[in-house]
PDB file of C-alpha atoms in Angstrom:
ATOM      1  CA  MET K 256     -12.347 -34.137-124.303  1.00  0.00           C
ATOM      2  CA  SER K 257     -11.572 -30.473-124.317  1.00  0.00           C
ATOM      3  CA  SER K 258     -13.866 -27.578-124.099  1.00  0.00           C
ATOM      4  CA  ASN K 259     -13.861 -24.113-125.546  1.00  0.00           C
ATOM      5  CA  ILE K 260     -14.487 -22.353-122.233  1.00  0.00           C
ATOM      6  CA  GLN K 261     -11.947 -20.688-120.249  1.00  0.00           C
ATOM      7  CA  VAL K 262     -12.246 -20.042-116.344  1.00  0.00           C
ATOM      8  CA  ARG K 263      -9.945 -17.890-114.370  1.00  0.00           C
ATOM      9  CA  ARG K 264      -8.708 -19.964-111.352  1.00  0.00           C
ATOM     10  CA  ILE K 265      -6.254 -19.781-108.692  1.00  0.00           C
ATOM     11  CA  CYS K 266      -3.799 -22.752-108.411  1.00  0.00           C
ATOM     12  CA  GLN K 267      -4.458 -24.660-105.161  1.00  0.00           C
ATOM     13  CA  TYR K 268      -0.688 -25.422-104.825  1.00  0.00           C
ATOM     14  CA  CYS K 269       1.291 -22.422-105.909  1.00  0.00           C
ATOM     15  CA  GLY K 270      -1.456 -19.692-105.607  1.00  0.00           C
ATOM     16  CA  GLN K 271      -0.938 -18.199-109.046  1.00  0.00           C
ATOM     17  CA  GLU K 272      -3.754 -17.341-111.249  1.00  0.00           C
ATOM     18  CA  PHE K 273      -4.321 -19.345-114.547  1.00  0.00           C
ATOM     19  CA  MET K 274      -6.899 -20.026-117.184  1.00  0.00           C
ATOM     20  CA  ALA K 275      -8.554 -23.364-116.743  1.00  0.00           C
ATOM     21  CA  ARG K 276     -10.375 -25.263-119.512  1.00  0.00           C
ATOM     22  CA  THR K 277     -12.765 -27.004-117.141  1.00  0.00           C
ATOM     23  CA  THR K 278     -14.566 -25.973-114.061  1.00  0.00           C
ATOM     24  CA  VAL K 279     -12.996 -28.499-111.806  1.00  0.00           C
ATOM     25  CA  THR K 280      -9.379 -27.832-112.465  1.00  0.00           C
ATOM     26  CA  LEU K 281      -7.418 -27.197-109.350  1.00  0.00           C
ATOM     27  CA  TYR K 282      -3.868 -26.775-110.453  1.00  0.00           C
ATOM     28  CA  CYS K 283      -2.184 -24.613-113.077  1.00  0.00           C
ATOM     29  CA  GLY K 284      -0.199 -27.539-114.550  1.00  0.00           C
ATOM     30  CA  ASP K 285       1.128 -30.906-114.253  1.00  0.00           C
ATOM     31  CA  ARG K 286       4.059 -29.810-112.070  1.00  0.00           C
ATOM     32  CA  CYS K 287       1.767 -28.346-109.369  1.00  0.00           C
ATOM     33  CA  ALA K 288      -0.535 -31.290-109.566  1.00  0.00           C
ATOM     34  CA  LYS K 289       2.413 -33.732-109.031  1.00  0.00           C
ATOM     35  CA  ARG K 290       3.805 -31.678-106.124  1.00  0.00           C
ATOM     36  CA  ALA K 291       0.372 -31.558-104.433  1.00  0.00           C
ATOM     37  CA  TYR K 292       0.051 -35.300-104.855  1.00  0.00           C
ATOM     38  CA  ASP K 293       3.431 -35.810-103.241  1.00  0.00           C
ATOM     39  CA  ASP K 294       2.321 -33.477-100.381  1.00  0.00           C
ATOM     40  CA  ARG K 295      -0.812 -35.548 -99.861  1.00  0.00           C
ATOM     41  CA  GLN K 296       1.078 -38.841 -99.818  1.00  0.00           C
ATOM     42  CA  ARG K 297       3.670 -37.473 -97.325  1.00  0.00           C
ATOM     43  CA  VAL K 298       0.901 -36.216 -94.945  1.00  0.00           C
ATOM     44  CA  ALA K 299      -0.901 -39.593 -95.285  1.00  0.00           C
ATOM     45  CA  LYS K 300       2.244 -41.496 -94.408  1.00  0.00           C
ATOM     46  CA  ILE K 301       2.899 -39.219 -91.379  1.00  0.00           C
ATOM     47  CA  GLN K 302      -0.668 -39.677 -90.135  1.00  0.00           C
ATOM     48  CA  ALA K 303      -0.448 -43.408 -90.511  1.00  0.00           C
ATOM     49  CA  SER K 304       2.759 -43.396 -88.610  1.00  0.00           C
ATOM     50  CA  ASP K 305       1.297 -41.296 -85.882  1.00  0.00           C
ATOM     51  CA  ARG K 306      -1.770 -43.638 -85.542  1.00  0.00           C
ATOM     52  CA  HIS K 307       0.602 -46.660 -85.319  1.00  0.00           C
ATOM     53  CA  THR K 308       2.756 -44.878 -82.642  1.00  0.00           C
ATOM     54  CA  ARG K 309      -0.366 -44.024 -80.569  1.00  0.00           C
ATOM     55  CA  ALA K 310      -1.624 -47.531 -80.858  1.00  0.00           C
ATOM     56  CA  MET K 311       1.775 -48.947 -79.740  1.00  0.00           C
ATOM     57  CA  LEU K 312       1.913 -46.577 -76.790  1.00  0.00           C
ATOM     58  CA  SER K 313      -1.652 -47.490 -75.618  1.00  0.00           C
ATOM     59  CA  ARG K 314      -0.885 -51.187 -76.082  1.00  0.00           C
ATOM     60  CA  SER K 315       2.267 -50.885 -74.001  1.00  0.00           C
ATOM     61  CA  ILE K 316       0.368 -49.149 -71.146  1.00  0.00           C
ATOM     62  CA  ASP K 317      -2.261 -51.906 -71.203  1.00  0.00           C
ATOM     63  CA  GLN K 318       0.471 -54.438 -70.970  1.00  0.00           C
ATOM     64  CA  LEU K 319       2.139 -52.564 -68.048  1.00  0.00           C
ATOM     65  CA  LYS K 320      -1.144 -52.437 -66.313  1.00  0.00           C
ATOM     66  CA  ALA K 321      -1.469 -56.136 -66.586  1.00  0.00           C
ATOM     67  CA  LYS K 322       1.999 -56.988 -65.194  1.00  0.00           C
ATOM     68  CA  GLU K 323       2.305 -57.804 -61.420  1.00  0.00           C
ATOM     69  CA  PHE K 324       5.896 -56.828 -61.084  1.00  0.00           C
ATOM     70  CA  LEU K 325       7.375 -53.698 -62.607  1.00  0.00           C
ATOM     71  CA  THR K 326      10.849 -52.449 -63.089  1.00  0.00           C
ATOM     72  CA  VAL K 327      11.702 -48.902 -61.923  1.00  0.00           C
ATOM     73  CA  ARG K 328      11.654 -47.774 -65.699  1.00  0.00           C
ATOM     74  CA  GLU K 329       8.183 -49.334 -66.256  1.00  0.00           C
ATOM     75  CA  ALA K 330       6.794 -47.815 -63.090  1.00  0.00           C
ATOM     76  CA  SER K 331       8.163 -44.337 -64.030  1.00  0.00           C
ATOM     77  CA  TYR K 332       6.628 -44.740 -67.456  1.00  0.00           C
ATOM     78  CA  LEU K 333       3.308 -45.831 -66.026  1.00  0.00           C
ATOM     79  CA  ILE K 334       2.978 -42.938 -63.490  1.00  0.00           C
ATOM     80  CA  GLY K 335       4.462 -40.384 -65.818  1.00  0.00           C
ATOM     81  CA  CYS K 336       7.695 -39.258 -64.055  1.00  0.00           C
ATOM     82  CA  SER K 337      11.448 -39.824 -64.233  1.00  0.00           C
ATOM     83  CA  ARG K 338      13.161 -42.908 -63.000  1.00  0.00           C
ATOM     84  CA  GLN K 339      14.925 -40.780 -60.430  1.00  0.00           C
ATOM     85  CA  SER K 340      11.600 -39.676 -58.898  1.00  0.00           C
ATOM     86  CA  VAL K 341      10.682 -43.312 -58.503  1.00  0.00           C
ATOM     87  CA  TYR K 342      14.013 -44.051 -56.821  1.00  0.00           C
ATOM     88  CA  ASN K 343      13.435 -41.061 -54.564  1.00  0.00           C
ATOM     89  CA  LEU K 344       9.966 -42.443 -53.563  1.00  0.00           C
ATOM     90  CA  ILE K 345      11.633 -45.742 -52.842  1.00  0.00           C
ATOM     91  CA  HIS K 346      14.442 -44.195 -50.656  1.00  0.00           C
ATOM     92  CA  ALA K 347      11.792 -42.026 -48.801  1.00  0.00           C
ATOM     93  CA  GLY K 348       9.884 -45.099 -47.847  1.00  0.00           C
ATOM     94  CA  ARG K 349       6.708 -44.015 -49.693  1.00  0.00           C
ATOM     95  CA  LEU K 350       7.000 -46.919 -52.257  1.00  0.00           C
ATOM     96  CA  LYS K 351       7.977 -50.429 -51.446  1.00  0.00           C
ATOM     97  CA  ALA K 352      10.423 -52.092 -53.770  1.00  0.00           C
ATOM     98  CA  THR K 353      12.669 -55.240 -53.793  1.00  0.00           C
ATOM     99  CA  ASN K 354      16.287 -54.996 -54.949  1.00  0.00           C
ATOM    100  CA  LEU K 355      16.931 -58.422 -56.584  1.00  0.00           C
ATOM    101  CA  MET K 356      20.478 -57.628 -57.931  1.00  0.00           C
ATOM    102  CA  ILE K 357      22.668 -54.480 -57.931  1.00  0.00           C
ATOM    103  CA  LYS K 358      20.841 -53.092 -60.961  1.00  0.00           C
ATOM    104  CA  LYS K 359      17.572 -54.863 -60.780  1.00  0.00           C
ATOM    105  CA  THR K 360      14.810 -53.280 -58.602  1.00  0.00           C
ATOM    106  CA  ILE K 361      11.156 -54.461 -58.928  1.00  0.00           C
ATOM    107  CA  ILE K 362       8.031 -52.969 -57.566  1.00  0.00           C
ATOM    108  CA  ARG K 363       4.808 -54.917 -56.956  1.00  0.00           C
ATOM    109  CA  ARG K 364       1.839 -53.403 -58.892  1.00  0.00           C
ATOM    110  CA  PRO K 365      -0.335 -53.288 -55.692  1.00  0.00           C
ATOM    111  CA  ASP K 366       2.327 -51.209 -53.937  1.00  0.00           C
ATOM    112  CA  LEU K 367       2.350 -48.831 -56.839  1.00  0.00           C
ATOM    113  CA  ASP K 368      -1.473 -48.521 -56.651  1.00  0.00           C
ATOM    114  CA  ASN K 369      -1.287 -47.998 -52.958  1.00  0.00           C
ATOM    115  CA  LEU K 370       0.971 -44.919 -53.507  1.00  0.00           C
ATOM    116  CA  PHE K 371      -2.046 -42.987 -54.898  1.00  0.00           C
ATOM    117  CA  GLN K 372      -4.506 -43.910 -52.134  1.00  0.00           C
TER     118      GLN K 372
END
């Protein structure tokens, strides 16, 4: 259903002025409407991906907090520093750790908590 009115509008996508036939028209044409739709879909996908990533990060932190023994990498992730910093704490004697194999060092969760007390 078309109307006989013409309203001067500015396209919400490209910013050009156009004559609209209704008062609710947002875009100058089909091309701008499709591009704006694609942009909205892209933003929605990025936001969904960001929410999923944040959920995975918080879930992994909760899982690390529940573990009794942590690797050096997990301990560094949990306290927010590099692996080398954790190794430096171990070598300085400020953090107790057990070397199970050549490349397998574990840290007890209570020892990590005692570091901050």
